[in-house]
CSV table of C-alpha atoms and ligand atoms in Angstrom, one decimal:
chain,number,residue,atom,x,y,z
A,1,UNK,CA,108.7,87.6,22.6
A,2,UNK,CA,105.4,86.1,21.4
A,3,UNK,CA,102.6,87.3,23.4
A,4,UNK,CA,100.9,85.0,25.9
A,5,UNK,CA,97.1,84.0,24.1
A,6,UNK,CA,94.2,81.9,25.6
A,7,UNK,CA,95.1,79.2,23.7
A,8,UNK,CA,98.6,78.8,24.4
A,9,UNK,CA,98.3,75.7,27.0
A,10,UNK,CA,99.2,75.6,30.9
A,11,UNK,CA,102.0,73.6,32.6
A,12,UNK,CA,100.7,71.7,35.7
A,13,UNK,CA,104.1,70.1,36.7
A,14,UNK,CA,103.2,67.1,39.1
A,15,UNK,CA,99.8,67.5,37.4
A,16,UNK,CA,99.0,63.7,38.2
A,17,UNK,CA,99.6,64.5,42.3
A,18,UNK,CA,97.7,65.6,44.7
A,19,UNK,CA,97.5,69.6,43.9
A,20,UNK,CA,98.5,69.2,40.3
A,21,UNK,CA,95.8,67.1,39.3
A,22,UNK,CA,93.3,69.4,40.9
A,23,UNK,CA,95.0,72.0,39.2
A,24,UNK,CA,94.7,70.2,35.7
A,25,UNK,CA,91.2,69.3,36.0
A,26,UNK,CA,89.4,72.7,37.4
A,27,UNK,CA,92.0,74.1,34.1
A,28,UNK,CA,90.0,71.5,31.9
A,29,UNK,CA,86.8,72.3,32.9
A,30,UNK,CA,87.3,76.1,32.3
A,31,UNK,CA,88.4,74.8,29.1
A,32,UNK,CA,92.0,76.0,29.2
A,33,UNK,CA,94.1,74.0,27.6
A,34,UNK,CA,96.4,71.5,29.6
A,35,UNK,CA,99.4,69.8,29.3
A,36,UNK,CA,100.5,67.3,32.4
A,37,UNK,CA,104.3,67.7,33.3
A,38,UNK,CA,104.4,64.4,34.9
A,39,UNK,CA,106.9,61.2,33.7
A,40,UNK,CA,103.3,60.0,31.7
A,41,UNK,CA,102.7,63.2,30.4
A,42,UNK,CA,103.1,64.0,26.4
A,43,UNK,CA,105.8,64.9,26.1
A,44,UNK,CA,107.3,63.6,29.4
A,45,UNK,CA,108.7,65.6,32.4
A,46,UNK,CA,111.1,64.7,34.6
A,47,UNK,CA,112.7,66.5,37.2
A,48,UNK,CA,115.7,63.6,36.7
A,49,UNK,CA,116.8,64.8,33.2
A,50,UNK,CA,116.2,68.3,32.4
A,51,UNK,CA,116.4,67.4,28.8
A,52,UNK,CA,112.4,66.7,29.0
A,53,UNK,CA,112.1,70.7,30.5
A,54,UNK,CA,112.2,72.1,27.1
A,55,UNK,CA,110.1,70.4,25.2
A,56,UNK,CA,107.3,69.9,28.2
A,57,UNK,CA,107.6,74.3,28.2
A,58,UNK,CA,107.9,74.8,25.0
A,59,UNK,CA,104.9,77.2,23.9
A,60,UNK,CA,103.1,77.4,27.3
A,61,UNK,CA,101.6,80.7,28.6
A,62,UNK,CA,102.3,79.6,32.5
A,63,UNK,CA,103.5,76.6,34.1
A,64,UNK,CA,102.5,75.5,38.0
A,65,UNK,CA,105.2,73.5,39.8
A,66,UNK,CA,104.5,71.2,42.4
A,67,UNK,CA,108.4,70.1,42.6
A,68,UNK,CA,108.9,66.3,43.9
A,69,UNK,CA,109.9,65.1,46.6
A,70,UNK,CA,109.8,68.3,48.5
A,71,UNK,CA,111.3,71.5,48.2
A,72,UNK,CA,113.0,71.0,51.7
A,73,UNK,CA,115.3,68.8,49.9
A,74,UNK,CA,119.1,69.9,49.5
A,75,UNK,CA,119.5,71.1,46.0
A,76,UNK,CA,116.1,71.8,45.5
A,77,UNK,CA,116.5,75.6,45.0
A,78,UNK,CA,119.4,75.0,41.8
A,79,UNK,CA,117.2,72.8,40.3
A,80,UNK,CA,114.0,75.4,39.8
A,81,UNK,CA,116.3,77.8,39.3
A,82,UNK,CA,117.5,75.6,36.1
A,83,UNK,CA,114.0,75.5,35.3
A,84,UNK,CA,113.5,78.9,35.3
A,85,UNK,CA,115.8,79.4,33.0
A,86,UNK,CA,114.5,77.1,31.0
A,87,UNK,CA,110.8,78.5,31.0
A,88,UNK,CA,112.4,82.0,30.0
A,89,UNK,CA,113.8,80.6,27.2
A,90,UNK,CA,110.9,78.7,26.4
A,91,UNK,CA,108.4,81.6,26.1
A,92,UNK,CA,106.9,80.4,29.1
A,93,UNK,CA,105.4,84.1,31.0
A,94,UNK,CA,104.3,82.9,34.3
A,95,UNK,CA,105.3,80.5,36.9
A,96,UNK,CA,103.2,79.4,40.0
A,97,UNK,CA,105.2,77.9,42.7
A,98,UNK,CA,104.1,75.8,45.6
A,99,UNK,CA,106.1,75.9,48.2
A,100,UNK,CA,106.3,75.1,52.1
A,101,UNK,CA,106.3,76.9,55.3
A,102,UNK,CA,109.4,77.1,57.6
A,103,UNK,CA,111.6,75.0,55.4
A,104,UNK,CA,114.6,77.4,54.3
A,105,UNK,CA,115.4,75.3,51.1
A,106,UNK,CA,112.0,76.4,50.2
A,107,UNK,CA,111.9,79.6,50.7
A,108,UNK,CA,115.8,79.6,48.5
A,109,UNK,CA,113.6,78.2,45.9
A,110,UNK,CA,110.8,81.3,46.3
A,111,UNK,CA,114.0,83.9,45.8
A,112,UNK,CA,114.7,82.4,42.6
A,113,UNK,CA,111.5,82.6,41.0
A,114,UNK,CA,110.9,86.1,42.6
A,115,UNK,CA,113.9,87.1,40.4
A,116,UNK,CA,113.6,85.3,37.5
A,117,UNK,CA,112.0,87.3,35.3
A,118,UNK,CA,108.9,86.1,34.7
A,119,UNK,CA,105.3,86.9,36.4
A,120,UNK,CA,105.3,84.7,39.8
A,121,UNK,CA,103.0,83.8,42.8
A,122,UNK,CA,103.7,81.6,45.3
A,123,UNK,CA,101.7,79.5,47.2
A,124,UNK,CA,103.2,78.8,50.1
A,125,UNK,CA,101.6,75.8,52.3
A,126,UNK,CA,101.1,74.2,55.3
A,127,UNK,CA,100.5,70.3,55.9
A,128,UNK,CA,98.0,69.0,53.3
A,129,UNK,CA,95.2,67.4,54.6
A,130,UNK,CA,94.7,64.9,51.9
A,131,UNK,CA,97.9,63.5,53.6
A,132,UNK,CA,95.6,61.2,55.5
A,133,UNK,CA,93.5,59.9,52.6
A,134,UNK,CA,96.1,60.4,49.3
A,135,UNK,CA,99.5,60.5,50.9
A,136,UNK,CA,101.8,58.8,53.1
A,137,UNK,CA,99.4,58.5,56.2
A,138,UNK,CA,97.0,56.5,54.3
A,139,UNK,CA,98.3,52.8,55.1
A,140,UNK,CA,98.4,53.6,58.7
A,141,UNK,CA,94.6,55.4,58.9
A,142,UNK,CA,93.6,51.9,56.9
A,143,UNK,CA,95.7,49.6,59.5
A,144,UNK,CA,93.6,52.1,62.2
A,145,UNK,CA,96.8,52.8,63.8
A,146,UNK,CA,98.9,56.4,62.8
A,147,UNK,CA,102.3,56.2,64.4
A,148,UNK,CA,104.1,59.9,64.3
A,149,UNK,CA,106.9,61.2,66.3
A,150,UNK,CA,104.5,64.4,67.3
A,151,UNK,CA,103.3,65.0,70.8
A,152,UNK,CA,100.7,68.3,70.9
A,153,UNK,CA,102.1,69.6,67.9
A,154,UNK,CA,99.6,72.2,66.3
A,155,UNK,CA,99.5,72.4,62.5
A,156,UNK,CA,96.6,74.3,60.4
A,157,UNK,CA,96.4,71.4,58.3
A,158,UNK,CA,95.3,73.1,54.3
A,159,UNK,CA,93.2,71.2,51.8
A,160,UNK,CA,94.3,70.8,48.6
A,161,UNK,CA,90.8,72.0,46.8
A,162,UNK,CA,91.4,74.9,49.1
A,163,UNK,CA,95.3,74.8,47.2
A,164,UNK,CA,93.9,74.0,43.2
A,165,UNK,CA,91.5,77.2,43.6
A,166,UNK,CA,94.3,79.6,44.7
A,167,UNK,CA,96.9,77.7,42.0
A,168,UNK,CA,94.2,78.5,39.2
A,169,UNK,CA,93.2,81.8,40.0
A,170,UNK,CA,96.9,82.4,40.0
A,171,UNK,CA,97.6,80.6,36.5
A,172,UNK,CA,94.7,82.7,35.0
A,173,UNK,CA,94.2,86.2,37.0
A,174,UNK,CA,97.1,88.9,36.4
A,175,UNK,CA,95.6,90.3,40.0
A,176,UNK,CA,97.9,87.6,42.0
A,177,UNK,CA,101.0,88.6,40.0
A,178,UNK,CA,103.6,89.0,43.0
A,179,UNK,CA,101.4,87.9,45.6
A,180,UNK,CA,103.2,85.4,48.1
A,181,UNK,CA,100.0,83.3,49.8
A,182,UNK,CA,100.2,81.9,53.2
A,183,UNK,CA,98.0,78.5,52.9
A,184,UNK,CA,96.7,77.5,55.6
A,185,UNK,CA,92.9,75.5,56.8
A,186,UNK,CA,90.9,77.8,59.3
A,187,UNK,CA,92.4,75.7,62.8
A,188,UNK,CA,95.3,74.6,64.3
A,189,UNK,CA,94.7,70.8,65.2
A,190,UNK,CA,97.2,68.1,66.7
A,191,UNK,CA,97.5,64.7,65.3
A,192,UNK,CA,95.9,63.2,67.4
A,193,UNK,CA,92.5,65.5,67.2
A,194,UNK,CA,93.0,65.2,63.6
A,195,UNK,CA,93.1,61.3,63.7
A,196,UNK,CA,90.1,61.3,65.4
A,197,UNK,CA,88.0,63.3,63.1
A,198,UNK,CA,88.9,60.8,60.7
A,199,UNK,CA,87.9,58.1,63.0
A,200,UNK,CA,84.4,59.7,64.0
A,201,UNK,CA,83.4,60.8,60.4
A,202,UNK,CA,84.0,57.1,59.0
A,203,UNK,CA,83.2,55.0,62.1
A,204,UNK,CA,86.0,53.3,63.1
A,205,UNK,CA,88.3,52.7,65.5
A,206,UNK,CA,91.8,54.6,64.8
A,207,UNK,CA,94.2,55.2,67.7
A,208,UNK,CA,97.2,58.2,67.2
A,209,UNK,CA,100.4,56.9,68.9
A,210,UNK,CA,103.1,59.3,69.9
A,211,UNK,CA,106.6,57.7,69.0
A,212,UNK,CA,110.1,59.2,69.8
A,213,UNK,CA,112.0,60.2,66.3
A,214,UNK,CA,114.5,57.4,66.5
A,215,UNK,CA,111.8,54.7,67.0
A,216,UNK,CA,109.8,56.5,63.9
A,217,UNK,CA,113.4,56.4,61.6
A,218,UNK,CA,113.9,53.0,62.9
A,219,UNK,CA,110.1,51.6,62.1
A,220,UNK,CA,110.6,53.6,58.1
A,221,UNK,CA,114.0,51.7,57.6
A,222,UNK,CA,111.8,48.4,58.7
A,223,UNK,CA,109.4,49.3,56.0
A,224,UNK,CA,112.3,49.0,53.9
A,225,UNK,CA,112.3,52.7,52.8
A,226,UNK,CA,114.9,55.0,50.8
A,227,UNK,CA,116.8,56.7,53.2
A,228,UNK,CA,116.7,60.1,51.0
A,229,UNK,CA,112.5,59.7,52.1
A,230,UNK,CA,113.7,58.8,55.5
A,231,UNK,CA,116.1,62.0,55.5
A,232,UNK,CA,113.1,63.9,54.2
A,233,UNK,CA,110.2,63.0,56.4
A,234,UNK,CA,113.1,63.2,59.7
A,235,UNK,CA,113.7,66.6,58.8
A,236,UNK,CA,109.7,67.2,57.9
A,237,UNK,CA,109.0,66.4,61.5
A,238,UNK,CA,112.1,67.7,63.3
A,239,UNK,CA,112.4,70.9,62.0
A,240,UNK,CA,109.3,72.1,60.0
A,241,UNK,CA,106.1,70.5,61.4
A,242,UNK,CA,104.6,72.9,63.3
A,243,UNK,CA,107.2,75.3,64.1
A,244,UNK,CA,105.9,78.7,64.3
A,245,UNK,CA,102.5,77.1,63.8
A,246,UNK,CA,100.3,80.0,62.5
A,247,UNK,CA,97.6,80.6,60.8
A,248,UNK,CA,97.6,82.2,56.8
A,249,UNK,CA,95.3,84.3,55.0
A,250,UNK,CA,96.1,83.2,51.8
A,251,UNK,CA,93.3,81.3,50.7
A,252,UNK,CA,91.1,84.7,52.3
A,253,UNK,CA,93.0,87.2,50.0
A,254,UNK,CA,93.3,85.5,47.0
A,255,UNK,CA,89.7,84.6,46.8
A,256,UNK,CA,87.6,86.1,49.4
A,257,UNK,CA,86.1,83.0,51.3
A,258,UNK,CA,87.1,81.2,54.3
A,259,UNK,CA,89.5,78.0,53.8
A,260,UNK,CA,87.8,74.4,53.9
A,261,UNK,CA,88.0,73.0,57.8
A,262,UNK,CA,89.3,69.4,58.5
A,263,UNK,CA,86.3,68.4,59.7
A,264,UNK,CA,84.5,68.8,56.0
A,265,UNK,CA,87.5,67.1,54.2
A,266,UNK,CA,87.2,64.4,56.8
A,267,UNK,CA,83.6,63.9,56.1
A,268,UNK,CA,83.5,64.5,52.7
A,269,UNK,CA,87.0,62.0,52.1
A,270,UNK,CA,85.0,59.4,54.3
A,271,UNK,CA,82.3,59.1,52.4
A,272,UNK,CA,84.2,58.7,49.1
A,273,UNK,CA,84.7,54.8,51.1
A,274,UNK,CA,88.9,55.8,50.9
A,275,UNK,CA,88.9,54.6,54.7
A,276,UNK,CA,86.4,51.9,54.8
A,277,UNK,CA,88.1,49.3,54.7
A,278,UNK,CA,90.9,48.0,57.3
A,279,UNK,CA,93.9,46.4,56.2
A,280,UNK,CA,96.6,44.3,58.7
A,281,UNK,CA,99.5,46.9,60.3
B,301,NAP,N1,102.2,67.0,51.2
B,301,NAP,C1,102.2,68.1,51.9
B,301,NAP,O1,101.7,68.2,53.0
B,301,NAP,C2,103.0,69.3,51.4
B,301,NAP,C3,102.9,70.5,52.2
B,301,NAP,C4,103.5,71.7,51.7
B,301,NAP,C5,104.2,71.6,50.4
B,301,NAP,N2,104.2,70.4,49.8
B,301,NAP,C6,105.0,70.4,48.5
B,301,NAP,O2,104.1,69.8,47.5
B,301,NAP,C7,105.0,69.1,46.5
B,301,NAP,C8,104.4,67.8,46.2
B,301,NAP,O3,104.3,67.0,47.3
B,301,NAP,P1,103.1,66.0,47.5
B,301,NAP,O4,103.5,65.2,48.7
B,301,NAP,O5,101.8,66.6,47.4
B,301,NAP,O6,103.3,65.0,46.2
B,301,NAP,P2,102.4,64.8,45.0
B,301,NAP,O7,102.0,66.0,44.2
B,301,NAP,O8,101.2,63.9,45.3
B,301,NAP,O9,103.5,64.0,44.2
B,301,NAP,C9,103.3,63.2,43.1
B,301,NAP,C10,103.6,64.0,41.8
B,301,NAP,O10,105.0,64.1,41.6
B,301,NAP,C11,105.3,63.6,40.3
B,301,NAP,N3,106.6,63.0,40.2
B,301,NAP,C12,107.2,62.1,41.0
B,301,NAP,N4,108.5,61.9,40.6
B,301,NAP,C13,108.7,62.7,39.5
B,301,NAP,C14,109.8,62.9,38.6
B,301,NAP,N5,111.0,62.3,38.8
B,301,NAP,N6,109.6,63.8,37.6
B,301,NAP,C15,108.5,64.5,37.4
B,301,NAP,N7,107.4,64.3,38.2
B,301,NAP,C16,107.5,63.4,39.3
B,301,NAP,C17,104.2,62.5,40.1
B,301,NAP,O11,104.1,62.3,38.7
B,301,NAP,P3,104.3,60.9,37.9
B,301,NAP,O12,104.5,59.9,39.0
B,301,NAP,O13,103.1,60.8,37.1
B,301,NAP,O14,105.6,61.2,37.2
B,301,NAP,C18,103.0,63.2,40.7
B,301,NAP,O15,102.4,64.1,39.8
B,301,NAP,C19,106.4,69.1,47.1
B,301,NAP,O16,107.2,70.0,46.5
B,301,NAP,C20,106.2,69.5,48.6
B,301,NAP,O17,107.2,70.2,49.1
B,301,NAP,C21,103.6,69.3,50.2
């Protein structure tokens, strides 16, 4: 097998997302060279047809995945064991996984790259913060209304700069080879503390509002959403969020320093003007 060089590039699968393109661009500035496994990247990847796997790998010294929709998902665990395979045959050396806490599909999916042959960390998270400001809570923050079927559930909500360090010190540093790290931010919060740490550092008004599960389904099929999603964010809510709520050390031992705290991402994500302006619920 060819040796792995510093000019072979990195996979950053997902690398247009909310980790991945974090990933890709502290990678850039280090001036390691890149490719994007995303459906726009060149060449294309696409978890849909495993034919694009190949060629995406294909002479890369590492690859991160950040696997969409969610590693929770049934299945999930045969598919990046298919990619595994794939990356062994591809030359590929190292693989990066981000995965999730408490969902058992994920931690499948953590077996198979433990035992795949190839150098592996995972990084196994909790609830990204960026949620709020890049993810599926954003319409509701802007409409100054969140709606969740949660009621004093604690989560140590992680930041995903807090993620993209760990990720690239993993992609680059043989030292986290077989290291497993816990993500989490430095608190437990509930929703609702966290909603209104958004609301204080941008200045509005933004209420949380505790719905039951079966209102929360029945408002997502309103919206007119797929009901794999809908499966998805039931099962996020029922059985992962905030179950065994803990607090990690990963972001501690792999680099030394204290994870970001919700109340700098909230301040900091404010003032990028994300949440500034309101839009009709
Ligand atoms: N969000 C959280 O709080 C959280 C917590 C723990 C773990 N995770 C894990 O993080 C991963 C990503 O979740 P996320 O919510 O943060 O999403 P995200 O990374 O923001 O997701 C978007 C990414 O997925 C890519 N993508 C979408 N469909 C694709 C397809 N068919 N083929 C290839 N790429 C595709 C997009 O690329 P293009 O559209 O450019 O193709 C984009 O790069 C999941 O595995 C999830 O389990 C998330």
């Amino acid at each position: 097998m060819k040796p792995m060089t510093s000019t072979d590039p990195i996979l950053v699968i997902g690398g247009t997302g909310k980790t991945g393109r974090r990933v890709a661009a502290r990678l850039a500035a280090r001036g390691v060279p890149v490719r994007i496994g995303s459906r726009t990247g060149t060449p294309p990847f696409d978890w849909e047809d495993p034919a694009t796997w190949a060629p995406a790998l294909r002479g890369t010294r590492a690859a991160y995945i950040s696997f969409f929709p969610d590693l929770a998902v049934p299945g999930a665990p045969a598919t990046i064991a298919e990619l595994a395979r794939t990356a062994l045959a591809a030359g590929t050396r190292r693989l990066v996984l981000l995965s999730g806490r408490n969902e058992v599909e994920a931690q499948r999916a953590e077996d198979v790259v433990r035992a795949c042959g190839l150098d592996w960390t995972i990084v196994r998270c909790a609830f990204f913060s960026q949620n709020f400001d890049e993810g599926a809570w954003l319409e509701e923050v802007l409409a100054g209304r969140v709606s969740l079927p949660v009621r004093d559930v604690l989560e140590p909500f992680v930041d995903a700069d807090d993620i993209a360090d760990v990720v690239v010190a993993a992609l680059t540093d043989d030292r986290h080879v077989g290291q497993l790290y816990e993500m989490t931010g430095p608190r437990l919060l509930n929703f609702e503390d966290a909603v209104a740490e958004i609301a204080a550092a941008v200045g509005r008004d933004i209420s949380f509002v505790s719905v039951s599960i079966d209102d929360y389904v029945a408002m997502l099929k309103e919206y007119g959403l797929p009901d794999d999603f809908i499966w998805l964010l039931n099962h996020l809510f029922t059985e992962v969020l905030g179950s065994k709520a803990q607090l990690g050390d990963g972001v501690q031992r792999a680099l030394g320093r204290q994870p970001r705290d919700f109340t700098d991402y909230a301040r900091e994500a404010a003032a990028t003007g994300v949440w500034a302006s309101s839009v009709e619920a």
